[in-house]
PDB file of C-alpha atoms and ligand atoms in Angstrom:
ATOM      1  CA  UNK X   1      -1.264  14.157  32.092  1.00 97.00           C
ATOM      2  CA  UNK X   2      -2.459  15.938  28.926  1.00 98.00           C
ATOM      3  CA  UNK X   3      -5.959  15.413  27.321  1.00 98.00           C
ATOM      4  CA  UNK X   4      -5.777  14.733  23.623  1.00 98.00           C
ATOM      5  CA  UNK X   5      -9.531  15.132  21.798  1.00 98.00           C
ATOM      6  CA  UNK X   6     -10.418  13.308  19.302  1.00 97.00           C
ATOM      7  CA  UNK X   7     -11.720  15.159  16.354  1.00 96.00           C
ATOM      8  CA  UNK X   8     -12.165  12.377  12.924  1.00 92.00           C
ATOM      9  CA  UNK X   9     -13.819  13.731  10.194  1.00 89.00           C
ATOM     10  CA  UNK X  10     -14.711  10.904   8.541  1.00 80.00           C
ATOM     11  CA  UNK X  11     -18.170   9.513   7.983  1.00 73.00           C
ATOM     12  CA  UNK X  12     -17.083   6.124   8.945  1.00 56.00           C
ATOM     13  CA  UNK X  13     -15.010   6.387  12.500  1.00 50.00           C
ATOM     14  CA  UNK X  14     -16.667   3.880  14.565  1.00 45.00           C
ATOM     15  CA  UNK X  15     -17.014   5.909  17.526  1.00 51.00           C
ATOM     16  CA  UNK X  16     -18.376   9.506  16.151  1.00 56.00           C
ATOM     17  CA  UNK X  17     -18.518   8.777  12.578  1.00 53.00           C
ATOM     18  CA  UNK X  18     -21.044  10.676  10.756  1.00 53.00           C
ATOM     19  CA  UNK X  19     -20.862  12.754  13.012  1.00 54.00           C
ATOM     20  CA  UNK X  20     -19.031  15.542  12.179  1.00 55.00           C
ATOM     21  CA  UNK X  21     -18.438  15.202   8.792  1.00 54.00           C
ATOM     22  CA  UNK X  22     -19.351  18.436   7.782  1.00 75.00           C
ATOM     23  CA  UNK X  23     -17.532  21.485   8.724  1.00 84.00           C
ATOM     24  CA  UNK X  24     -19.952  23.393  10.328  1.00 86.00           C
ATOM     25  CA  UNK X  25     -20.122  20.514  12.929  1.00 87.00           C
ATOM     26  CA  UNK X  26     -16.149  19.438  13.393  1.00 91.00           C
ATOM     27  CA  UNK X  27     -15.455  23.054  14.146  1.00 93.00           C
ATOM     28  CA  UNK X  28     -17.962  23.710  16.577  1.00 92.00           C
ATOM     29  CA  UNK X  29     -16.718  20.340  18.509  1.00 94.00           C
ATOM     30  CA  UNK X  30     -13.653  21.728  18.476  1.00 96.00           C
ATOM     31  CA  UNK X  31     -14.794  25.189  19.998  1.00 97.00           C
ATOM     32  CA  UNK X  32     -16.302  22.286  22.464  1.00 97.00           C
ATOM     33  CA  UNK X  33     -13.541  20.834  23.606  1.00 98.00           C
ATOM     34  CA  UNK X  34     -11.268  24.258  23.466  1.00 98.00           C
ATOM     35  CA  UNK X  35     -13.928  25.357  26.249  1.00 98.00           C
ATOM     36  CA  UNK X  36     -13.428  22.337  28.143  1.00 98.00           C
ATOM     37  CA  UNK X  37     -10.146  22.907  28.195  1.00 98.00           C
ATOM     38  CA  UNK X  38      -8.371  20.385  25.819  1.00 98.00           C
ATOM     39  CA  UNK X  39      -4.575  20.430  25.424  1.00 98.00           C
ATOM     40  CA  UNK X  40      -3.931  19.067  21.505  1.00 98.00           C
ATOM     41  CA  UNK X  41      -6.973  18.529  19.729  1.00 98.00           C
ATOM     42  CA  UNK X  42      -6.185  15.331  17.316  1.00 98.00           C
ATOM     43  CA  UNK X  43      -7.816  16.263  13.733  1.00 98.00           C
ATOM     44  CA  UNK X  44      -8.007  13.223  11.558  1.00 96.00           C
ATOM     45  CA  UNK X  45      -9.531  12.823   8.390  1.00 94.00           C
ATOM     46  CA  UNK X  46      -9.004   8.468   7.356  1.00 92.00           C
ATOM     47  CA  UNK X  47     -10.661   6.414   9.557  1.00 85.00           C
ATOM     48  CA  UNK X  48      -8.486   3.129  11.371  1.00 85.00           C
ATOM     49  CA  UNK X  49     -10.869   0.838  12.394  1.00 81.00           C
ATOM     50  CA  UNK X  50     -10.555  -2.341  12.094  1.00 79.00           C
ATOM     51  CA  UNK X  51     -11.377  -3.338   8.179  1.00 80.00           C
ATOM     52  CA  UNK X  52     -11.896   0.566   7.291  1.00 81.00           C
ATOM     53  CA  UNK X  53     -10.537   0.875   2.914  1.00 84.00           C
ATOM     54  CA  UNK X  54      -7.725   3.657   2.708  1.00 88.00           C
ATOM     55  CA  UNK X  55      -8.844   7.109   2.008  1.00 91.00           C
ATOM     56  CA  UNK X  56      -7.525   8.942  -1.859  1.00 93.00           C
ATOM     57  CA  UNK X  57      -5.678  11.681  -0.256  1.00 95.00           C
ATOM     58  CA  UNK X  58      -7.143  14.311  -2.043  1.00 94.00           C
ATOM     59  CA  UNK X  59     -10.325  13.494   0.165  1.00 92.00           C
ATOM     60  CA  UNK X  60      -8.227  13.211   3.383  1.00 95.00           C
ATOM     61  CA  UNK X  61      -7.180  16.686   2.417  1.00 95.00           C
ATOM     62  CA  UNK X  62     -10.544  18.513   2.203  1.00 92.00           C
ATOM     63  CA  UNK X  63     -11.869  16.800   5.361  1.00 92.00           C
ATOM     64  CA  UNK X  64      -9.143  18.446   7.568  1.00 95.00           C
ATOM     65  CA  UNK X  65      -7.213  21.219   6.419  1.00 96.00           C
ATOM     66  CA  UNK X  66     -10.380  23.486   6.265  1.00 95.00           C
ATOM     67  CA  UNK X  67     -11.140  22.174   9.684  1.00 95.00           C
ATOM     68  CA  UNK X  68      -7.163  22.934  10.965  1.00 98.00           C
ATOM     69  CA  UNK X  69      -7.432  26.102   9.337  1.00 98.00           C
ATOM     70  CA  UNK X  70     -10.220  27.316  10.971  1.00 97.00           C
ATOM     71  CA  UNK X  71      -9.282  25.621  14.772  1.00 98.00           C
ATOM     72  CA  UNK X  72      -5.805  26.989  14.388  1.00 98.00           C
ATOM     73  CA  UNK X  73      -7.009  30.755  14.815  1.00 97.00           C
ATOM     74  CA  UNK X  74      -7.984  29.893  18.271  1.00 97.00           C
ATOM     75  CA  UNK X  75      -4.088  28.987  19.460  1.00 97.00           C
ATOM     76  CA  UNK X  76      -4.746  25.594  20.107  1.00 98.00           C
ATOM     77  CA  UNK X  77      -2.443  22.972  19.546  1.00 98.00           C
ATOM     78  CA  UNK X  78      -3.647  20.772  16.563  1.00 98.00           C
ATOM     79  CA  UNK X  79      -1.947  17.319  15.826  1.00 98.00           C
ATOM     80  CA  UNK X  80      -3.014  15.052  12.281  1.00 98.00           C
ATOM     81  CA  UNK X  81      -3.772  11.765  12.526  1.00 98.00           C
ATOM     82  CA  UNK X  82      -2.669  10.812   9.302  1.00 98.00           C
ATOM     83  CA  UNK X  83      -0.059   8.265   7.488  1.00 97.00           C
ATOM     84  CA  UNK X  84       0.409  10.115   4.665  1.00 98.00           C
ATOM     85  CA  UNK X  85       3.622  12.195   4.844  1.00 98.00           C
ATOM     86  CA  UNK X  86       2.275  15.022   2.359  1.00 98.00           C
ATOM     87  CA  UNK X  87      -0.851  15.525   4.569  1.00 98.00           C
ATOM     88  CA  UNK X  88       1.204  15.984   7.257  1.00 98.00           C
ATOM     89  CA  UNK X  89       3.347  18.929   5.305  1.00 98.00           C
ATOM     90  CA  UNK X  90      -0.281  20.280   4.347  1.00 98.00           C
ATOM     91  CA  UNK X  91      -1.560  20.150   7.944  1.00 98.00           C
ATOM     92  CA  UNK X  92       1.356  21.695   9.291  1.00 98.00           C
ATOM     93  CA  UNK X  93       1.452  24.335   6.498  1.00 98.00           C
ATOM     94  CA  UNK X  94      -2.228  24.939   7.945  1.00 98.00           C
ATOM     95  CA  UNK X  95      -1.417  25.645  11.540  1.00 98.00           C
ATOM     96  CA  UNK X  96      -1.329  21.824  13.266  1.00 98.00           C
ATOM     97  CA  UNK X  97       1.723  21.305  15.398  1.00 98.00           C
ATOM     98  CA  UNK X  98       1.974  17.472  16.049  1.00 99.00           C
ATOM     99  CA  UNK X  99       2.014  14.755  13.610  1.00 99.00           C
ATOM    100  CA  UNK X 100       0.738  11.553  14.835  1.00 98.00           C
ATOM    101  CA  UNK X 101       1.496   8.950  12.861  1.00 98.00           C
ATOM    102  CA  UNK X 102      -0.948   5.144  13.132  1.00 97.00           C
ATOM    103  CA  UNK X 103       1.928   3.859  11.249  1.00 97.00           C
ATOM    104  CA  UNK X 104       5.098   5.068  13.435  1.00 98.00           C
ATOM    105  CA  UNK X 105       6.406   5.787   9.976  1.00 98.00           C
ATOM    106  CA  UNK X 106       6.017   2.444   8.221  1.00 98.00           C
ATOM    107  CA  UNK X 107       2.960   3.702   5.788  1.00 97.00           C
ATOM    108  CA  UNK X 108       4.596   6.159   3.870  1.00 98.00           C
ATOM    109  CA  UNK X 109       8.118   5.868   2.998  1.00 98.00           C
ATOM    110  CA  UNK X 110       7.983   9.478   2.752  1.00 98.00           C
ATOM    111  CA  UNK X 111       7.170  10.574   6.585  1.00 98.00           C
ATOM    112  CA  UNK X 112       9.750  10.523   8.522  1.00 98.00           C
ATOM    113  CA  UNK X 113      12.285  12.194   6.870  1.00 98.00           C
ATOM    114  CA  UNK X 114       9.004  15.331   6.074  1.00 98.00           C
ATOM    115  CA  UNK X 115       8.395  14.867  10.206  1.00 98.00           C
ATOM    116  CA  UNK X 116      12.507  15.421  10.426  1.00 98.00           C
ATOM    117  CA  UNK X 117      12.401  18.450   7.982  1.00 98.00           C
ATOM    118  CA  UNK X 118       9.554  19.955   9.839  1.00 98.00           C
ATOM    119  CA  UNK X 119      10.624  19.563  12.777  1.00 98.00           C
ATOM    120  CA  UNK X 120       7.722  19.180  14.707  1.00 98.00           C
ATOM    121  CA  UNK X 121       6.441  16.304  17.022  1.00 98.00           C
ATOM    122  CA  UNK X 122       5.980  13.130  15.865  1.00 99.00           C
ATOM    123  CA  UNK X 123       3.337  10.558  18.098  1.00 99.00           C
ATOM    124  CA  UNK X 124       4.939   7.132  16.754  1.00 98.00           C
ATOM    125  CA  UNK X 125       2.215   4.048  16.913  1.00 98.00           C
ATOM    126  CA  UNK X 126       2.488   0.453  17.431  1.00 98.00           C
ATOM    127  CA  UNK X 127       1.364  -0.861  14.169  1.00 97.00           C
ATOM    128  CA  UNK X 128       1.303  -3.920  12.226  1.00 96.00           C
ATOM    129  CA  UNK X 129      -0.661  -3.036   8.733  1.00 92.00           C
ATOM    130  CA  UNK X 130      -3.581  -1.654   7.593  1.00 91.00           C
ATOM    131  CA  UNK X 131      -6.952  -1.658   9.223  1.00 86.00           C
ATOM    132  CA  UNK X 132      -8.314  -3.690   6.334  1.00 85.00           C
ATOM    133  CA  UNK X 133      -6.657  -6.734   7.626  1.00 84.00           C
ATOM    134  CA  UNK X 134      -5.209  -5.798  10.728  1.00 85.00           C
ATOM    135  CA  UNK X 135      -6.708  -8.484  13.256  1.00 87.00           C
ATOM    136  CA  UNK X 136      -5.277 -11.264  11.375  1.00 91.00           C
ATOM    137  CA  UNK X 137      -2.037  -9.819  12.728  1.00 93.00           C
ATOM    138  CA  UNK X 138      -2.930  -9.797  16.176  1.00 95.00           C
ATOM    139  CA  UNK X 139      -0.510 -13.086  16.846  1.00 95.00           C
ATOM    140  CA  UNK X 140       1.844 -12.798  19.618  1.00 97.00           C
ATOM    141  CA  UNK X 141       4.047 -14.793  21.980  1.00 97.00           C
ATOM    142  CA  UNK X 142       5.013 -12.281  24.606  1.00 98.00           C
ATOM    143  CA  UNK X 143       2.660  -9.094  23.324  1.00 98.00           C
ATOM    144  CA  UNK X 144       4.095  -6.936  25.415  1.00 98.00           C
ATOM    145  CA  UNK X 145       7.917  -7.801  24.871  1.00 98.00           C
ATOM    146  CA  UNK X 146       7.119  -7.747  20.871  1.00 98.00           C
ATOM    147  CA  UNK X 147       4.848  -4.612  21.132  1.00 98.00           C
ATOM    148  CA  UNK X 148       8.265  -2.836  22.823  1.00 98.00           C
ATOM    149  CA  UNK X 149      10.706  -4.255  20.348  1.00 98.00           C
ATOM    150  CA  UNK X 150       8.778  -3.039  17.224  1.00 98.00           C
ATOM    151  CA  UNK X 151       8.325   0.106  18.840  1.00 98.00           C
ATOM    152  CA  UNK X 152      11.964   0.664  19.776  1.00 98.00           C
ATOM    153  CA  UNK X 153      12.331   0.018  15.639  1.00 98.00           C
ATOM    154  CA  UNK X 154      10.028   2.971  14.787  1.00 98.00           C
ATOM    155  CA  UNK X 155      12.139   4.996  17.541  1.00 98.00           C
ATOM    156  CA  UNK X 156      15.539   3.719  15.613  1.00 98.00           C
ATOM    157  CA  UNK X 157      14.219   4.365  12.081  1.00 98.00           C
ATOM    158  CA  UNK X 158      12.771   8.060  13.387  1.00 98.00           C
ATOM    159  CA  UNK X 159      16.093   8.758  14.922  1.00 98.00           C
ATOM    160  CA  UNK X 160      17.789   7.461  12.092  1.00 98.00           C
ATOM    161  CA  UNK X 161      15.710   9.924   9.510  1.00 98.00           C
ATOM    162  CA  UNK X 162      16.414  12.860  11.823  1.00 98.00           C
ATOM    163  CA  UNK X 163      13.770  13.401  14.317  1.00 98.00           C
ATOM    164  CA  UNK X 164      15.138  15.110  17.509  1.00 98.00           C
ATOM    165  CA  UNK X 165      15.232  12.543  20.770  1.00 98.00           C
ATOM    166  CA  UNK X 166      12.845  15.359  22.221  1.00 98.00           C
ATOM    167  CA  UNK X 167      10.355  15.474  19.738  1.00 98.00           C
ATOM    168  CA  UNK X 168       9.371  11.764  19.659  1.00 98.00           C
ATOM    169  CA  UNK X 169       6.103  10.622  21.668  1.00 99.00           C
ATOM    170  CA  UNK X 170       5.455   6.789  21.403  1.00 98.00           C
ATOM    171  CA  UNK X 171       1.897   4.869  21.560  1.00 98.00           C
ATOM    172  CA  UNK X 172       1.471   0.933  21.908  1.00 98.00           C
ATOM    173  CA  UNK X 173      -1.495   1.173  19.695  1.00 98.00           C
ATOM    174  CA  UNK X 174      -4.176   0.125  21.571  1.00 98.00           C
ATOM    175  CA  UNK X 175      -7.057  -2.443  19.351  1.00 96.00           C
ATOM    176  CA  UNK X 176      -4.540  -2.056  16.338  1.00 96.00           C
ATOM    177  CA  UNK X 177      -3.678  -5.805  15.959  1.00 96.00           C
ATOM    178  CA  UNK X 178      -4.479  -6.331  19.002  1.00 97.00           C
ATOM    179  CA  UNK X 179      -6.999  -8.756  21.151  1.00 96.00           C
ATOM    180  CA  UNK X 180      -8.944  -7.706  24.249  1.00 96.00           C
ATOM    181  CA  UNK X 181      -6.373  -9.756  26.165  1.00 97.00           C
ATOM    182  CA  UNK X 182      -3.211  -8.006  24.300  1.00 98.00           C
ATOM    183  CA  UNK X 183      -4.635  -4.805  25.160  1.00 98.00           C
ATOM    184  CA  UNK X 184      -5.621  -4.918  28.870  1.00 98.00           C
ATOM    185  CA  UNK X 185      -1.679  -6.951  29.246  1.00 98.00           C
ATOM    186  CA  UNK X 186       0.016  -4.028  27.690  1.00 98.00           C
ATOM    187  CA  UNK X 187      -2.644  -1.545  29.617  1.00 98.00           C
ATOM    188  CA  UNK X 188      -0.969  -3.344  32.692  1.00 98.00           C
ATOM    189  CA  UNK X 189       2.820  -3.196  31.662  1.00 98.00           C
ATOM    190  CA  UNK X 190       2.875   0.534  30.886  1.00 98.00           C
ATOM    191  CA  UNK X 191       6.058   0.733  32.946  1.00 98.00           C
ATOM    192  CA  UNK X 192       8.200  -1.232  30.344  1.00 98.00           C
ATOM    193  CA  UNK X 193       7.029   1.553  27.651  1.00 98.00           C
ATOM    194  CA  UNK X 194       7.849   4.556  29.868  1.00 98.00           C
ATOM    195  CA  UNK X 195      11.225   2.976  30.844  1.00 98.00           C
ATOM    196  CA  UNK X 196      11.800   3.379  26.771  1.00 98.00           C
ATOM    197  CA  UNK X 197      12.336   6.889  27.619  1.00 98.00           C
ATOM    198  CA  UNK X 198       9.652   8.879  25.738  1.00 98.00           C
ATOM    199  CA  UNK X 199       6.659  10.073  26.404  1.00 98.00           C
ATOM    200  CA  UNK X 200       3.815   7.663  26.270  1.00 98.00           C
ATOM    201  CA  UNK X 201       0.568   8.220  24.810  1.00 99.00           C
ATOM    202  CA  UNK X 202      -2.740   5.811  25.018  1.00 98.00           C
ATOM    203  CA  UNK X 203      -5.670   5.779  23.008  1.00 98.00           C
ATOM    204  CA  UNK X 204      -8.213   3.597  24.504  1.00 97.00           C
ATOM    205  CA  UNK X 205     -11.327   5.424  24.210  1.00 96.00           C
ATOM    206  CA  UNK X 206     -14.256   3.697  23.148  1.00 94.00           C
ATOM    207  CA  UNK X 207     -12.561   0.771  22.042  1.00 94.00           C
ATOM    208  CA  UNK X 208     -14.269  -3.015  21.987  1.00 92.00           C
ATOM    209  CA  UNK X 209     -11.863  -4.409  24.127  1.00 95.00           C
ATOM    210  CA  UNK X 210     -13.519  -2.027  26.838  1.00 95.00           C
ATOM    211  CA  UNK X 211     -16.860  -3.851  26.331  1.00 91.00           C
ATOM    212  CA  UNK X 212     -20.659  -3.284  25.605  1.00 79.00           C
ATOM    213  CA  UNK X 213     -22.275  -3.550  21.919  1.00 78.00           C
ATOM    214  CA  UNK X 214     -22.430   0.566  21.653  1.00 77.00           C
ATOM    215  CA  UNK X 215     -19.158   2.552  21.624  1.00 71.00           C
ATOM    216  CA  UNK X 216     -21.072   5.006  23.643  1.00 71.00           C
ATOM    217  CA  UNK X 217     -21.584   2.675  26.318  1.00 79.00           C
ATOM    218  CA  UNK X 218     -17.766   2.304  26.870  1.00 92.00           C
ATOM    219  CA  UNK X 219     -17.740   6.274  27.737  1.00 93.00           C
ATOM    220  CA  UNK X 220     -17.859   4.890  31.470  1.00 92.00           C
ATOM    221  CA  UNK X 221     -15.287   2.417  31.107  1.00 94.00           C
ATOM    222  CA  UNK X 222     -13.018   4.830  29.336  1.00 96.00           C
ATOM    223  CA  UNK X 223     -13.237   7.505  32.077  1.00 96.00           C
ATOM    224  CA  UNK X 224     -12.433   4.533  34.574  1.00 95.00           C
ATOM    225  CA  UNK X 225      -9.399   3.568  32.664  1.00 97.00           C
ATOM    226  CA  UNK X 226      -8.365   7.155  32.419  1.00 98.00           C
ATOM    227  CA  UNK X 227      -8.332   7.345  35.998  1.00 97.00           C
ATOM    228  CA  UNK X 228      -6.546   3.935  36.183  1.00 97.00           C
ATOM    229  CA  UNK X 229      -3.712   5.248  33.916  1.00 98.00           C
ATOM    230  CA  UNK X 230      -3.227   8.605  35.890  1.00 96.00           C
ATOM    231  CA  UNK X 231      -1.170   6.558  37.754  1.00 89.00           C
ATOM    232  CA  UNK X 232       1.335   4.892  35.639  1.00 95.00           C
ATOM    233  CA  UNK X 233       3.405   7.815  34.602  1.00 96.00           C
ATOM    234  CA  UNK X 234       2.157   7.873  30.845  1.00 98.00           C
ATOM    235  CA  UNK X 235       1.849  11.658  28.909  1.00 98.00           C
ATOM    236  CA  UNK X 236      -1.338  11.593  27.875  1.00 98.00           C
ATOM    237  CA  UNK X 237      -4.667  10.047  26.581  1.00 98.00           C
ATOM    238  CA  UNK X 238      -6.236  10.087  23.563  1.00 98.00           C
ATOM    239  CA  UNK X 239      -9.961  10.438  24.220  1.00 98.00           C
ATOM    240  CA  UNK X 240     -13.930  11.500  22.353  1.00 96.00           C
ATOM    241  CA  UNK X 241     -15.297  13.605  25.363  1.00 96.00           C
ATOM    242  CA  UNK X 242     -12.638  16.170  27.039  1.00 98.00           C
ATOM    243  CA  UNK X 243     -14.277  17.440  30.399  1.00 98.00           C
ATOM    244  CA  UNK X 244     -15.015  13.682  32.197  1.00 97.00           C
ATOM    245  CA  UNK X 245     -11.380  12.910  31.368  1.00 98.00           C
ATOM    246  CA  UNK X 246     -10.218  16.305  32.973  1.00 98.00           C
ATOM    247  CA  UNK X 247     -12.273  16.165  35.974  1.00 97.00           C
ATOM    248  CA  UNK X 248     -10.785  12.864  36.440  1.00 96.00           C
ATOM    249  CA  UNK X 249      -7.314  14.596  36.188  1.00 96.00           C
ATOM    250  CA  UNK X 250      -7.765  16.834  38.236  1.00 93.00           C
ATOM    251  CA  UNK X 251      -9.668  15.352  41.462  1.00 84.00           C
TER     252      UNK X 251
HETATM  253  N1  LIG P 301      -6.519   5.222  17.567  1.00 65.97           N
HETATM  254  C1  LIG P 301      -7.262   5.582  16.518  1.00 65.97           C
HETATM  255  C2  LIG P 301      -6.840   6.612  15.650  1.00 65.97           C
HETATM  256  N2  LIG P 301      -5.696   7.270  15.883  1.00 65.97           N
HETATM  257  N3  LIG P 301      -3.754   7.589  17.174  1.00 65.97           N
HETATM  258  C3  LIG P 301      -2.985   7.234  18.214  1.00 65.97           C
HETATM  259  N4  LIG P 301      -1.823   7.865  18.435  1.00 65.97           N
HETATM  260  N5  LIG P 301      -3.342   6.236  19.067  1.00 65.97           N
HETATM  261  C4  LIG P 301      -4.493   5.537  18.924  1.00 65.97           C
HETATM  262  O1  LIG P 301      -4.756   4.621  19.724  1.00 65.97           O
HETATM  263  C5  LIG P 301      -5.339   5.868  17.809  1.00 65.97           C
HETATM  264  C6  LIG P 301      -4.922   6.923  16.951  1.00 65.97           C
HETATM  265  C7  LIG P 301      -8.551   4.872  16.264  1.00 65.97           C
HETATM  266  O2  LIG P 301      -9.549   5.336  17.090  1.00 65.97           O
HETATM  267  P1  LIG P 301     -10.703   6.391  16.613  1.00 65.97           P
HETATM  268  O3  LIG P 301     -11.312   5.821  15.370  1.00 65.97           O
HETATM  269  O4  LIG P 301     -11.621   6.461  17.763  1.00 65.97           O
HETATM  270  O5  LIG P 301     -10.059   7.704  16.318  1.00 65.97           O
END
């Protein structure tokens, strides 16, 4: 299972924000996690959480491509967490490899057909709007049955616009429109994503549904759940600290 660090350079993420919002300080956490032996190191520069304002995209810009830039010289493989189908042109101009997408394409009319033309990997999320309202769309009957079939419509729209079978990664979308209980029955259904056929990725770290007031206090509870998921035939995790989640891996 591959380790996916989180780098956001945004001064409002809710689990490192302010951070490393300078470049100085995003660069050397990714030297960090490079040493601890990270596989994709996820650079992201518009924060998701719940009732976070878009960011202008010139801004979204300056906060990463420096940072990709920079990161890239070391060979490691970069991915953008961004909706915005020109920052994803712009970060893979600058040396990232993956695009991973909140939006599984349904942002920026733009994306998938610039994912398709680039052809590069595209991480396709569960997603039902924008953070600014998001948990007012956290209403299902079967969550796990509708997470699937609005995921297998990002798949069909991403084939449709040209993205190679290969090159498509999906993610449920873990706290995006989501309750506590929608996440933890999803986090126990994994098998009906995987059967989809594509890689799955989850991004769980730090997130309130794992409990406590202080996102570093769900550290523990991440690395349990890590350890939990090694089990369940998913690709990868998307996670803030990279050596507890590979020592996990690898006992
Ligand atoms: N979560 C966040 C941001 N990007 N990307 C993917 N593919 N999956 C996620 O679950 C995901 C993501 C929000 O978390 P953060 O603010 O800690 O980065």
């Amino acid at each position: 299972m591959i380790v996916m660090g989180i780098l956001n350079v945004t001064p409002d993420s809710f689990a490192d924000g302010g951070r490393h919002n300078d470049y100085e300080a995003a660069v050397k956490r990714g030297l960090e996690m490079i040493a601890e032996g990270v596989d994709i190191i996820d650079v992201g520069g518009e924060s998701t959480k719940p009732g976070a304002e878009r960011v202008p995209e010139v801004e979204e810009l300056n906060r990463v491509i420096p940072i990709i830039k920079a990161l890239a010289k070391y060979g490691v493989k970069i991915s953008i967490d961004t909706m915005r189908a020109s920052t994803a042109q712009a970060a893979i101009q600058a040396g990232a490899q993956i695009v991973n997408d909140v939006s599984g394409g349904l942002a920026d009319p733009e994306m998938l057909k610039t994912v398709a033309a680039l052809k590069v990997p595209y991480i396709a999320m569960h997603w039902r709007g924008h953070s600014k309202d998001m948990n007012s769309r956290a209403v299902y009957g079967d969550v796990v049955k509708e997470v699937i079939a609005e995921l297998q419509q990002r798949i069909d729209s991403a084939l449709e616009a040209g993205i190679s079978k290969n090159n498509l990664i999906i993610d449920p979308g873990i706290g995006f429109a989501k309750d506590a209980q929608h996440n933890w029955d999803i986090i126990d259904s994994l098998d009906e994503f995987t059967a989809l056929g594509y890689p799955v990725l989850i991004g769980a770290s730090r997130k309130r549904f794992l409990g406590g007031d202080n996102p570093d206090d769900r550290e523990k509870a991440t690395i349990e759940l890590t350890k939990r998921l090694a089990g369940t035939g998913i690709w990868g995790v998307r996670v803030h600290t990279v050596a507890p989640h590979k020592e996990v891996l690898s006992a």
